[in-house]
Amino acid sequence: MKTVKVKDKEFSLLLSEDQIKIAIKKVADRINSDLDGKNPLFLAVLNGSFMFAADLMKDINIPSQISFVKLASYDGMQSGGTVKEVFGLSERIDGRTVVIVEDIVDSGRTIQQLLFSLSSRNPAEIRIATFLLKPEALQCDLKIDYVAFEIPNDFIVGYGLDYDGYGRNLSEVYTLVH
Ligand code: 5GP
Ligand code: MG
């Protein structure tokens, strides 16, 4: 079993480069056929999605644009929840088909807040493409349109995802060894 040490923890290989490549091509093919003629605007959520976004976009062959957003977290006033605000979005999205490009959907709260925030800008439609989904962790009623992989509810690193800022550069996905 291939393992890697990131900072002070050991991780073992979950998804190989080849598996990732094949799954991303499948997602791209579906987007190419679903959104043909819709001139979509892809919105990649930094930092985690940078690698997925780069590889996905190489397989997108319909006219489209890509932009990048970041979510700033701050403590909300209500019920101690964290509020996430979108920044970096300079494009107008009214009337457009927007595809959010995410690294991972865990509880789903991040995506839910992003959807809420983008909806106020009147897009024609918002779709969600995520590299990873943890179905067992999902706590929101969300329609995730495109998923490259469903994975167990364990902590993972690599392919854009970090452990304390490290491991984003790994070209494969690794899971924490308990
Ligand atoms: P959610 O709001 O869906 O619970 O969480 C989404 C965010 O949590 C992701 O964008 C990511 O930053 C972080 N996250 C969730 N699960 C993992 C994981 O297994 N590994 C890493 N590195 N980040 C995760
Ligand atoms: Mg993220």
CSV table of C-alpha atoms and ligand atoms in Angstrom, one decimal:
chain,number,residue,atom,x,y,z
A,1,MET,CA,0.0,0.0,0.0
A,2,LYS,CA,1.4,3.3,-1.1
A,3,THR,CA,1.6,5.8,1.8
A,4,VAL,CA,2.7,9.4,2.2
A,5,LYS,CA,3.5,11.5,5.2
A,6,VAL,CA,2.0,15.0,5.3
A,7,LYS,CA,3.2,17.1,8.1
A,8,ASP,CA,2.9,14.8,11.1
A,9,LYS,CA,0.4,12.3,9.8
A,10,GLU,CA,0.4,9.2,7.6
A,11,PHE,CA,-2.0,8.8,4.7
A,12,SER,CA,-2.6,5.9,2.3
A,13,LEU,CA,-3.5,6.0,-1.4
A,14,LEU,CA,-7.2,6.2,-2.1
A,15,LEU,CA,-7.5,7.3,-5.7
A,16,SER,CA,-4.7,7.0,-8.3
A,17,GLU,CA,-3.9,9.5,-11.0
A,18,ASP,CA,-5.4,7.2,-13.6
A,19,GLN,CA,-8.6,6.7,-11.7
A,20,ILE,CA,-8.9,10.5,-11.3
A,21,LYS,CA,-8.2,11.2,-15.0
A,22,ILE,CA,-10.9,8.8,-16.1
A,23,ALA,CA,-13.5,10.1,-13.7
A,24,ILE,CA,-12.9,13.7,-14.6
A,25,LYS,CA,-13.2,12.9,-18.3
A,26,LYS,CA,-16.6,11.4,-17.6
A,27,VAL,CA,-17.8,14.5,-15.7
A,28,ALA,CA,-16.5,16.7,-18.5
A,29,ASP,CA,-18.3,14.7,-21.1
A,30,ARG,CA,-21.6,15.0,-19.3
A,31,ILE,CA,-21.1,18.8,-18.9
A,32,ASN,CA,-20.1,19.1,-22.6
A,33,SER,CA,-23.4,17.5,-23.6
A,34,ASP,CA,-25.7,19.0,-20.9
A,35,LEU,CA,-24.5,22.6,-21.3
A,36,ASP,CA,-23.8,22.8,-25.0
A,37,GLY,CA,-25.0,26.1,-26.3
A,38,LYS,CA,-25.4,27.5,-22.8
A,39,ASN,CA,-22.1,29.4,-22.6
A,40,PRO,CA,-21.5,28.4,-19.0
A,41,LEU,CA,-19.4,30.3,-16.5
A,42,PHE,CA,-17.4,27.9,-14.4
A,43,LEU,CA,-16.7,29.3,-10.9
A,44,ALA,CA,-13.9,27.4,-9.2
A,45,VAL,CA,-13.8,27.8,-5.4
A,46,LEU,CA,-10.2,28.4,-4.2
A,47,ASN,CA,-8.0,27.1,-2.8
A,48,GLY,CA,-9.0,23.4,-2.8
A,49,SER,CA,-10.4,23.2,-6.3
A,50,PHE,CA,-7.5,24.5,-8.3
A,51,MET,CA,-6.2,21.1,-9.5
A,52,PHE,CA,-9.7,19.7,-10.2
A,53,ALA,CA,-10.6,22.9,-12.1
A,54,ALA,CA,-7.5,22.8,-14.2
A,55,ASP,CA,-7.9,19.2,-15.2
A,56,LEU,CA,-11.7,19.4,-15.7
A,57,MET,CA,-11.4,22.5,-18.0
A,58,LYS,CA,-8.9,20.7,-20.2
A,59,ASP,CA,-11.6,18.2,-21.1
A,60,ILE,CA,-14.3,20.9,-21.6
A,61,ASN,CA,-14.8,21.5,-25.3
A,62,ILE,CA,-17.8,23.8,-25.4
A,63,PRO,CA,-17.5,27.6,-25.4
A,64,SER,CA,-17.3,28.6,-21.7
A,65,GLN,CA,-15.5,30.9,-19.3
A,66,ILE,CA,-13.8,30.2,-16.0
A,67,SER,CA,-13.4,32.5,-13.0
A,68,PHE,CA,-12.2,32.0,-9.4
A,69,VAL,CA,-13.8,32.9,-6.1
A,70,LYS,CA,-12.8,32.6,-2.5
A,71,LEU,CA,-15.0,32.2,0.5
A,72,ALA,CA,-14.2,34.4,3.4
A,73,SER,CA,-15.4,32.8,6.7
A,74,TYR,CA,-16.4,34.8,9.7
A,75,ASP,CA,-18.4,34.0,12.8
A,76,GLY,CA,-22.0,34.7,12.2
A,77,MET,CA,-24.3,36.5,14.6
A,78,GLN,CA,-26.8,33.7,14.8
A,79,SER,CA,-26.4,30.4,16.6
A,80,GLY,CA,-22.6,30.6,16.5
A,81,GLY,CA,-22.6,29.4,12.9
A,82,THR,CA,-19.9,30.5,10.4
A,83,VAL,CA,-21.0,32.7,7.6
A,84,LYS,CA,-19.1,32.5,4.3
A,85,GLU,CA,-19.1,35.4,1.9
A,86,VAL,CA,-18.0,35.1,-1.7
A,87,PHE,CA,-15.2,37.4,-2.8
A,88,GLY,CA,-13.3,37.8,-6.0
A,89,LEU,CA,-16.3,37.6,-8.3
A,90,SER,CA,-16.1,40.5,-10.7
A,91,GLU,CA,-18.1,38.9,-13.6
A,92,ARG,CA,-21.8,39.6,-13.9
A,93,ILE,CA,-23.7,36.3,-13.6
A,94,ASP,CA,-27.2,37.5,-14.3
A,95,GLY,CA,-28.9,35.3,-16.9
A,96,ARG,CA,-26.0,32.9,-17.0
A,97,THR,CA,-25.5,29.2,-16.5
A,98,VAL,CA,-23.1,29.0,-13.6
A,99,VAL,CA,-21.2,25.8,-12.7
A,100,ILE,CA,-19.6,25.9,-9.3
A,101,VAL,CA,-16.5,23.8,-9.2
A,102,GLU,CA,-15.7,22.5,-5.8
A,103,ASP,CA,-13.0,20.2,-4.3
A,104,ILE,CA,-15.3,18.3,-1.9
A,105,VAL,CA,-18.8,18.4,-0.5
A,106,ASP,CA,-18.8,17.2,3.1
A,107,SER,CA,-21.7,18.5,5.2
A,108,GLY,CA,-22.8,20.6,2.3
A,109,ARG,CA,-23.0,23.8,4.3
A,110,THR,CA,-20.3,25.6,2.2
A,111,ILE,CA,-22.1,24.9,-1.1
A,112,GLN,CA,-25.5,25.8,0.4
A,113,GLN,CA,-24.2,29.2,1.5
A,114,LEU,CA,-22.5,29.7,-1.9
A,115,LEU,CA,-25.8,28.9,-3.7
A,116,PHE,CA,-27.6,31.3,-1.5
A,117,SER,CA,-25.2,34.1,-2.1
A,118,LEU,CA,-24.9,33.6,-5.8
A,119,SER,CA,-28.7,33.3,-6.2
A,120,SER,CA,-29.1,36.9,-5.2
A,121,ARG,CA,-27.2,37.8,-8.4
A,122,ASN,CA,-29.9,36.3,-10.6
A,123,PRO,CA,-28.1,33.6,-12.6
A,124,ALA,CA,-30.3,31.6,-15.1
A,125,GLU,CA,-29.2,28.4,-13.4
A,126,ILE,CA,-26.6,27.1,-11.0
A,127,ARG,CA,-25.1,23.7,-11.3
A,128,ILE,CA,-22.6,22.1,-8.9
A,129,ALA,CA,-19.6,20.0,-10.0
A,130,THR,CA,-17.5,18.5,-7.2
A,131,PHE,CA,-14.5,16.4,-7.3
A,132,LEU,CA,-15.4,14.5,-4.2
A,133,LEU,CA,-18.6,13.9,-2.2
A,134,LYS,CA,-19.0,12.2,1.2
A,135,PRO,CA,-22.6,11.0,1.1
A,136,GLU,CA,-22.6,9.9,4.7
A,137,ALA,CA,-21.6,13.4,5.9
A,138,LEU,CA,-24.1,15.3,3.8
A,139,GLN,CA,-26.5,17.3,6.0
A,140,CYS,CA,-28.2,19.6,3.5
A,141,ASP,CA,-30.8,18.9,0.9
A,142,LEU,CA,-28.7,19.6,-2.1
A,143,LYS,CA,-28.7,18.5,-5.7
A,144,ILE,CA,-25.1,17.9,-6.7
A,145,ASP,CA,-25.1,17.7,-10.5
A,146,TYR,CA,-21.7,16.3,-11.2
A,147,VAL,CA,-19.5,14.2,-8.9
A,148,ALA,CA,-16.2,12.6,-9.9
A,149,PHE,CA,-16.1,10.3,-6.8
A,150,GLU,CA,-18.1,9.4,-3.8
A,151,ILE,CA,-15.9,8.6,-0.9
A,152,PRO,CA,-16.2,7.3,2.7
A,153,ASN,CA,-16.5,9.8,5.6
A,154,ASP,CA,-12.7,9.9,6.3
A,155,PHE,CA,-10.2,12.8,6.2
A,156,ILE,CA,-8.4,13.0,2.9
A,157,VAL,CA,-5.6,15.0,1.4
A,158,GLY,CA,-4.1,15.6,-2.1
A,159,TYR,CA,-5.2,16.8,-5.5
A,160,GLY,CA,-5.8,20.3,-4.1
A,161,LEU,CA,-7.0,19.2,-0.6
A,162,ASP,CA,-4.8,20.1,2.3
A,163,TYR,CA,-3.9,19.0,5.8
A,164,ASP,CA,-3.0,22.3,7.6
A,165,GLY,CA,-2.0,23.8,4.3
A,166,TYR,CA,0.2,20.9,3.2
A,167,GLY,CA,-0.4,18.2,0.6
A,168,ARG,CA,-2.4,20.2,-1.9
A,169,ASN,CA,0.3,19.4,-4.6
A,170,LEU,CA,-0.1,15.6,-4.4
A,171,SER,CA,-1.4,14.3,-7.7
A,172,GLU,CA,-3.3,11.5,-6.1
A,173,VAL,CA,-5.9,11.4,-3.2
A,174,TYR,CA,-4.8,9.9,0.1
A,175,THR,CA,-6.8,9.0,3.2
A,176,LEU,CA,-5.8,9.3,6.8
A,177,VAL,CA,-4.3,6.2,8.4
A,178,HIS,CA,-5.9,5.7,11.8
B,1,5GP,P1,-18.7,21.4,4.0
B,1,5GP,O1,-19.1,22.8,4.1
B,1,5GP,O2,-19.4,20.7,2.8
B,1,5GP,O3,-18.9,20.6,5.3
B,1,5GP,O4,-17.2,21.4,3.9
B,1,5GP,C1,-16.5,21.7,2.7
B,1,5GP,C2,-15.1,22.1,3.0
B,1,5GP,O5,-14.6,21.3,4.1
B,1,5GP,C3,-14.3,21.7,1.8
B,1,5GP,O6,-14.3,22.7,0.8
B,1,5GP,C4,-12.9,21.4,2.4
B,1,5GP,O7,-12.2,22.6,2.5
B,1,5GP,C5,-13.2,20.9,3.8
B,1,5GP,N1,-13.2,19.4,3.9
B,1,5GP,C6,-14.2,18.6,4.1
B,1,5GP,N2,-13.8,17.3,4.1
B,1,5GP,C7,-12.4,17.4,4.0
B,1,5GP,C8,-11.4,16.3,3.9
B,1,5GP,O8,-11.6,15.1,4.0
B,1,5GP,N3,-10.1,16.8,3.7
B,1,5GP,C9,-9.8,18.1,3.5
B,1,5GP,N4,-8.5,18.4,3.3
B,1,5GP,N5,-10.8,19.1,3.6
B,1,5GP,C10,-12.1,18.7,3.8
B,2,MG,MG,-13.4,23.9,-0.7
